[in-house]
Coordinates of C-alpha atoms in Angstrom, one line a residue:
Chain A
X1 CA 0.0 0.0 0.0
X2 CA 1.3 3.6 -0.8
X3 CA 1.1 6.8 1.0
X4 CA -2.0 8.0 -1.4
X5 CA -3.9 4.6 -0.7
X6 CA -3.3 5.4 3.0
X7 CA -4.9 9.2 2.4
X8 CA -8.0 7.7 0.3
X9 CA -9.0 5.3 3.0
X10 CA -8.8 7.6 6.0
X11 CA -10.5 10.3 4.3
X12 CA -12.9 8.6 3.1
X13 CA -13.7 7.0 6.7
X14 CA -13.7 10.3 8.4
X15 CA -16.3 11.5 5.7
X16 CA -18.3 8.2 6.7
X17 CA -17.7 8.3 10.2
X18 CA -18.7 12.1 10.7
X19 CA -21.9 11.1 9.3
X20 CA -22.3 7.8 11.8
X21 CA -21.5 8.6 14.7
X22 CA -24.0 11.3 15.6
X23 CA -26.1 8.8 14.3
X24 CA -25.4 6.7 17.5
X25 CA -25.3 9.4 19.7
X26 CA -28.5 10.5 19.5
X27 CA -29.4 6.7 19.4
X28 CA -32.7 7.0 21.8
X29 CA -33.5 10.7 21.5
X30 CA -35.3 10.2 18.5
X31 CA -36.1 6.6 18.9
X32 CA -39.9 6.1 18.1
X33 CA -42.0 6.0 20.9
X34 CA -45.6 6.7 22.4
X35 CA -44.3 10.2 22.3
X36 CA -42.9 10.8 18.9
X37 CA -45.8 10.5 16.3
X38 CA -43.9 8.5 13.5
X39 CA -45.0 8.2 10.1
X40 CA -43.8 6.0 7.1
X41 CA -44.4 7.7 3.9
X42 CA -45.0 4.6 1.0
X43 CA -43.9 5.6 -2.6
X44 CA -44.3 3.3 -5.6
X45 CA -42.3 4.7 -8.6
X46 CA -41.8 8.0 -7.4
X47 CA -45.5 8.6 -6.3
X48 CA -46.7 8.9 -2.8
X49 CA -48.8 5.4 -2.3
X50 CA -49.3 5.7 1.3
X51 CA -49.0 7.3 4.5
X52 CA -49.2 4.8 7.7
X53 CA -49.3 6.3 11.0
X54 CA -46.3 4.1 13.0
X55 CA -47.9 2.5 16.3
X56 CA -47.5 -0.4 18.4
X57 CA -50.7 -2.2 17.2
X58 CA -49.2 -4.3 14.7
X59 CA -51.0 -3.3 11.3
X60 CA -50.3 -4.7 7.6
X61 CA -50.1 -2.7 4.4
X62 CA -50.4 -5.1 0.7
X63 CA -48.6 -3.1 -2.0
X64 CA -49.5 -4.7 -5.1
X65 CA -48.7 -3.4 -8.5
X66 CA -47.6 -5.2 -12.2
X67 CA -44.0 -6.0 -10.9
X68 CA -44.8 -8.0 -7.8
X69 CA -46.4 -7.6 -4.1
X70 CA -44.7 -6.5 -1.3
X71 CA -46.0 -7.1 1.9
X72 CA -45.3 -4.7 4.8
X73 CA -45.7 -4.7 8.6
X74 CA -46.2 -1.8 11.1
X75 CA -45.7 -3.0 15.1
X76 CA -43.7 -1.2 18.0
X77 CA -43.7 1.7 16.7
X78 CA -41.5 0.5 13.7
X79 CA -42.0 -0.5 10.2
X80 CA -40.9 -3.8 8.5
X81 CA -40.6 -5.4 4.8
X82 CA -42.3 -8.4 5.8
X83 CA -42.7 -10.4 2.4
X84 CA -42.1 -9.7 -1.1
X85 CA -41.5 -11.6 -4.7
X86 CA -38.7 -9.7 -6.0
X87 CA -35.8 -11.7 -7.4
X88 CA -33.3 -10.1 -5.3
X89 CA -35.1 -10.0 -1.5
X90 CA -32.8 -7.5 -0.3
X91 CA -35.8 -5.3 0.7
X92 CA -36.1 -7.8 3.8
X93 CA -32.5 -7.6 5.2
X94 CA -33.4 -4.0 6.1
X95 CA -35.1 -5.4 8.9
X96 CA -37.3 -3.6 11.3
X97 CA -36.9 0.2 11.0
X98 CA -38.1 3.0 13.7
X99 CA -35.9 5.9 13.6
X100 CA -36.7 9.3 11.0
X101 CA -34.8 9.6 7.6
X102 CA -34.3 5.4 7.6
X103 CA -35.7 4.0 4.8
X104 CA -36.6 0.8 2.8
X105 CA -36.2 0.7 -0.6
X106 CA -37.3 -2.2 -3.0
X107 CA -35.8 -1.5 -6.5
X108 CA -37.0 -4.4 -8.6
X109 CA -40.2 -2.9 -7.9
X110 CA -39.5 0.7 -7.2
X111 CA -41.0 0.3 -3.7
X112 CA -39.3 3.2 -1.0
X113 CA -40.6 3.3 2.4
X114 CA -39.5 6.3 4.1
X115 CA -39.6 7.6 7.8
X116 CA -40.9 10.8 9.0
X117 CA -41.7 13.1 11.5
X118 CA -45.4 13.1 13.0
X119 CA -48.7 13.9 11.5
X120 CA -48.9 17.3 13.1
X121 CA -46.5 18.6 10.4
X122 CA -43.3 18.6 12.4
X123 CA -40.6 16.9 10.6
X124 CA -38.0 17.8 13.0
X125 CA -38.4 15.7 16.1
X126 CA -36.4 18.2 18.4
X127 CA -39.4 20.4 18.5
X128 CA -41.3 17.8 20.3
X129 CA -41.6 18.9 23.7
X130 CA -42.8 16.4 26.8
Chain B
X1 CA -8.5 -3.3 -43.8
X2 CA -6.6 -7.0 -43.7
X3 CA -4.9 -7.5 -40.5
X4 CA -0.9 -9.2 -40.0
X5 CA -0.8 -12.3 -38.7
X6 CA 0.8 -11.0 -35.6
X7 CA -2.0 -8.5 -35.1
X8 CA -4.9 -10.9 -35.4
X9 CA -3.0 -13.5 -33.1
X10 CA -3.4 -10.4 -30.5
X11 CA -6.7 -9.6 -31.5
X12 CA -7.5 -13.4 -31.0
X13 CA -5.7 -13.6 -27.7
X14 CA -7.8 -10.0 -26.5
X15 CA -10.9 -11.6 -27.4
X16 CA -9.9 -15.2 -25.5
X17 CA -8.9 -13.4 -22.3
X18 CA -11.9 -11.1 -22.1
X19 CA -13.9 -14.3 -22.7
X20 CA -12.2 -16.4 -19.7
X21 CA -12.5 -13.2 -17.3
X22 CA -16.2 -12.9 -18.1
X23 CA -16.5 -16.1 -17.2
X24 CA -14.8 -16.2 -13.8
X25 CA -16.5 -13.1 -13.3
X26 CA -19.9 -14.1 -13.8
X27 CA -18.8 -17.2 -11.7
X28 CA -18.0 -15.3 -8.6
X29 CA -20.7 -12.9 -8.7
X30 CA -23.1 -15.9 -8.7
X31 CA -20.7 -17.4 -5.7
X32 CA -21.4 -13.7 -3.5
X33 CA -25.0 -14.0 -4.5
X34 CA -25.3 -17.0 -2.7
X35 CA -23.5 -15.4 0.3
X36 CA -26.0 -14.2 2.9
X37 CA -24.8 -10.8 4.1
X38 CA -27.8 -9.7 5.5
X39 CA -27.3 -12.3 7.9
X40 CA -23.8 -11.2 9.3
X41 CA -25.9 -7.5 9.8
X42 CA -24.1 -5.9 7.3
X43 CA -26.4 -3.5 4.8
X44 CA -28.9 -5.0 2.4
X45 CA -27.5 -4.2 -0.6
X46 CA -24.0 -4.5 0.3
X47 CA -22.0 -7.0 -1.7
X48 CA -18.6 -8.3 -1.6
X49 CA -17.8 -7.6 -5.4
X50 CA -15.6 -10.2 -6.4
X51 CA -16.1 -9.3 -9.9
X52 CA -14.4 -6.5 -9.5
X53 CA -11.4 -8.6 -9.2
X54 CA -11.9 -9.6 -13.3
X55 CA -12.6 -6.2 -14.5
X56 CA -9.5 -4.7 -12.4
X57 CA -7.1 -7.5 -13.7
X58 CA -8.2 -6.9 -17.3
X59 CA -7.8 -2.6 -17.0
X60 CA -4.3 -3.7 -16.3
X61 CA -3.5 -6.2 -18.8
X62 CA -6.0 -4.9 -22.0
X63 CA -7.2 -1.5 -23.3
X64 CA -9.9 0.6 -21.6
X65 CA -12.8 -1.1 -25.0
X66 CA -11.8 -4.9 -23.8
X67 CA -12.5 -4.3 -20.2
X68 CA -15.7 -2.2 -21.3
X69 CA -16.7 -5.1 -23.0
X70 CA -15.7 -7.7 -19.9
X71 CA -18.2 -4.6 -18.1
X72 CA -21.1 -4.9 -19.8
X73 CA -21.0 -9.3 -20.5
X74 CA -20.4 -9.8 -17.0
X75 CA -23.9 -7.2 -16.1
X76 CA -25.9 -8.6 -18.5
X77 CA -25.1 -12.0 -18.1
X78 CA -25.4 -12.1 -14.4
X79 CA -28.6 -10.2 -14.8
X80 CA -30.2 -13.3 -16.7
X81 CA -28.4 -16.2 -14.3
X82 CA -29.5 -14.4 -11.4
X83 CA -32.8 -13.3 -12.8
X84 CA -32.6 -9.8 -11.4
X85 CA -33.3 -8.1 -14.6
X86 CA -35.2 -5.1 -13.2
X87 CA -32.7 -4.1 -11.0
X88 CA -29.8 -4.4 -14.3
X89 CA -30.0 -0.4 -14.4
X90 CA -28.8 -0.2 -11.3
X91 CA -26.2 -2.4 -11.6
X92 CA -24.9 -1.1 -14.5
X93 CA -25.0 2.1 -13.9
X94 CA -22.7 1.3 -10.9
X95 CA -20.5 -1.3 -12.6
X96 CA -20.0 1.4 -14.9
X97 CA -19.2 4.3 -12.9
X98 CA -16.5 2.1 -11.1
X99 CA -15.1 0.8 -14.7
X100 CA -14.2 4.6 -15.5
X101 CA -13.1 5.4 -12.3
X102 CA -10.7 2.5 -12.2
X103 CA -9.8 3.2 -16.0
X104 CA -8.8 6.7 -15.4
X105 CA -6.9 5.9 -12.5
X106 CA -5.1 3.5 -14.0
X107 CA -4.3 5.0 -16.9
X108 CA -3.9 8.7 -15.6
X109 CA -3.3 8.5 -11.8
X110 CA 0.2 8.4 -12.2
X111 CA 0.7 5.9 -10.1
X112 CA 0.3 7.0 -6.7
X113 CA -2.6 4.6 -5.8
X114 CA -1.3 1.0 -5.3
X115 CA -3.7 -1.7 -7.1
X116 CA -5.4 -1.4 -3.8
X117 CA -6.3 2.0 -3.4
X118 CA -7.6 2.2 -7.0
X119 CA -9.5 -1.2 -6.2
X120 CA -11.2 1.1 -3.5
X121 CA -12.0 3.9 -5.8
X122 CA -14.1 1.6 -7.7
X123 CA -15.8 -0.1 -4.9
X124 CA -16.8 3.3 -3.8
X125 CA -17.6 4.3 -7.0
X126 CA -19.8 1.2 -7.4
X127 CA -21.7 1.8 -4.2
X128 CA -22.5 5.3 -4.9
X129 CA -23.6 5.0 -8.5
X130 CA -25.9 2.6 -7.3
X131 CA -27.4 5.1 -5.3
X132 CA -27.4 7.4 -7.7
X133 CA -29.1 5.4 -10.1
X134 CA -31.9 4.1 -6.9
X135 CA -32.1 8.4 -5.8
X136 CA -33.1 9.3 -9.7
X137 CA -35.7 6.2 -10.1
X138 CA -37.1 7.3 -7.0
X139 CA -36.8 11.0 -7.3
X140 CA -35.5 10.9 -3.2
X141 CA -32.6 11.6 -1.9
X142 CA -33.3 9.8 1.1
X143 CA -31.3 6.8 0.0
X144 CA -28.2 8.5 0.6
X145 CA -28.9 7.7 4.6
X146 CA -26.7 4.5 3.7
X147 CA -24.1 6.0 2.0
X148 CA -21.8 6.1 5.1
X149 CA -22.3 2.5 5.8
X150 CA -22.0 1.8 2.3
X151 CA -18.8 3.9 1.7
X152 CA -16.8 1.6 5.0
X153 CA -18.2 -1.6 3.7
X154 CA -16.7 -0.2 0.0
X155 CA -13.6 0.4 1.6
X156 CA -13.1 -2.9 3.4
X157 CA -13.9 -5.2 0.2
X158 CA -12.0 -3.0 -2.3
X159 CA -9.0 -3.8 0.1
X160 CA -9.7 -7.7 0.1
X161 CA -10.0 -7.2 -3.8
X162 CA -7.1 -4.8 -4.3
X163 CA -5.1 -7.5 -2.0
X164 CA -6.5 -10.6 -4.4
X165 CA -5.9 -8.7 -8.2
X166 CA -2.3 -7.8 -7.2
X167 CA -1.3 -11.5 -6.7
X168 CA -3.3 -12.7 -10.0
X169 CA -1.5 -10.2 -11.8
X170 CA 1.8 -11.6 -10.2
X171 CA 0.2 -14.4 -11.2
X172 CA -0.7 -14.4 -14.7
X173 CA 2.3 -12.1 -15.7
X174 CA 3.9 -15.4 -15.7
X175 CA 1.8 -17.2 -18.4
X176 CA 2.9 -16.7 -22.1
X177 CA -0.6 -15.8 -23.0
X178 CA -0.2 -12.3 -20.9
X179 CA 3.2 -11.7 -21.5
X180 CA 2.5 -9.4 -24.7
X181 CA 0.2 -7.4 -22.7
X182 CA 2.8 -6.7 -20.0
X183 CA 3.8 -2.9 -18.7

């Protein structure tokens, strides 16, 4: 390894890293909750599909278009790719999701499932106050 | 415009190599398909890119055309044996974007990045055209929440397949069918 492979990879990782780590430090501020009033925002090829209200009562949402179906799950306050046909089934390793700006994304069927701020038109969850 | 003999013999032997890398690249990116990453909690998405390995190898040995070519054989191909055809955009658009990277770095870079380093460019360069390609079909930029994670995991497997094309083209450098390609 030279010098210049040296710079690429730490710069690089800083670049990454800036962006993680405040990520994990506010880990549980903006965790979803009884308190913060998630949403998931549902788009199928660019197009707003749905909007589900996040809650604990576990609730399912059937997205079915000409490419395939895509099964969704909403339950502790969190969002989930439960099932889908695609060829690729990448859409389930995103696993369970319940933070804002975390998404799901689909591409053989151009499904993106997107986290928001609550219905109240807040997007920023810092202006919540308990 | 007839060709010498001892141009179409290299002609010939171009073709042959970029036919036995499209193989072994088609071969491991079927492998890493079968690889569950998800499982070890890395990102969805995330692959190991093997492949890269080929199309690195054959920037080094054969002009920037026979490696395009080895690009777009090993996309399509893999596309059909793996049946993800609707996501082939996005794969090429990334396999792309790291092809040129890697191409101008090799042939323009000067040399200051090692195999390795330039291996990294292209992971990178994969990862984020993939995005790219996924933030335009879905007119959101919200995709790029993974580019962090995506840019360490680039940076990890472009050093396993930096590490892996240096020794095949220690390797191969030593078999008469490469030796006219050499420096």
């Amino acid at each position: 390894m030279k010098r210049a492979d040296v710079l690429l990879i730490s710069i690089v990782l800083i670049a990454a890293l800036a962006f993680i780590v405040p990520r994990w430090l506010s880990n549980d501020s903006d965790k979803a909750g009884p308190g913060n009033n998630l949403v998931a925002n549902i788009t199928v090829d660019g197009k707003l599909y749905k909007t589900v209200k996040l809650t604990k009562e576990e609730q399912t949402i059937d997205i079915r278009t000409e490419r395939g179906y895509n099964i969704l799950k909403v339950y502790d306050y969190g969002i989930e790719m439960y099932d889908a046909d695609c060829p690729d089934k990448v859409c389930l390793g995103f696993g369970h999701i319940t933070r804002p700006k975390q998404t799901i994304v689909c591409l053989p069927h151009r499904v993106l499932v997107e986290i928001a701020g609550g219905v109240s038109g807040e997007d920023d969850i810092d202006a919540y106050v308990q | 415009m007839p060709m010498s003999s001892s141009e179409s013999a290299t002609a010939l032997k171009r073709t042959v190599i970029v036919a036995i890398f499209a193989a072994v690249a088609v071969v491991l990116s079927l492998v890493e398909a079968q690889i569950p990453l998800v499982g070890v909690g890395l990102m969805p998405g995330a692959k190991l890119g093997f492949a890269n390995i080929m199309i690195l190898t054959c920037i080094f040995f054969l002009r920037g055309r026979d490696a395009f070519v080895l690009v777009i054989l090993k996309t399509l191909l893999t596309a059909f044996l793996l049946g993800t055809f609707s996501s082939l955009l996005f794969s090429l658009f990334g396999s792309l974007l790291s092809f040129v990277v890697m191409f101008l770095l090799v042939k323009w870079g000067g040399g200051k990045l090692s195999v390795i380093g330039i291996s990294i460019a292209g992971g990178l360069a994969h990862n984020t055209g993939q995005l790219f390609a996924a933030a335009i079909v879905f007119k959101s930029m919200s995709i790029f929440y993974y580019l962090p994670v995506l840019l360490i995991t680039g940076i990890v497997t472009g050093i396993a397949v930096g590490f892996a094309v240096r020794y095949l083209i220690a390797s191969l450098s030593k078999i008469s069918l490469f030796e006219e390609f050499l420096g």
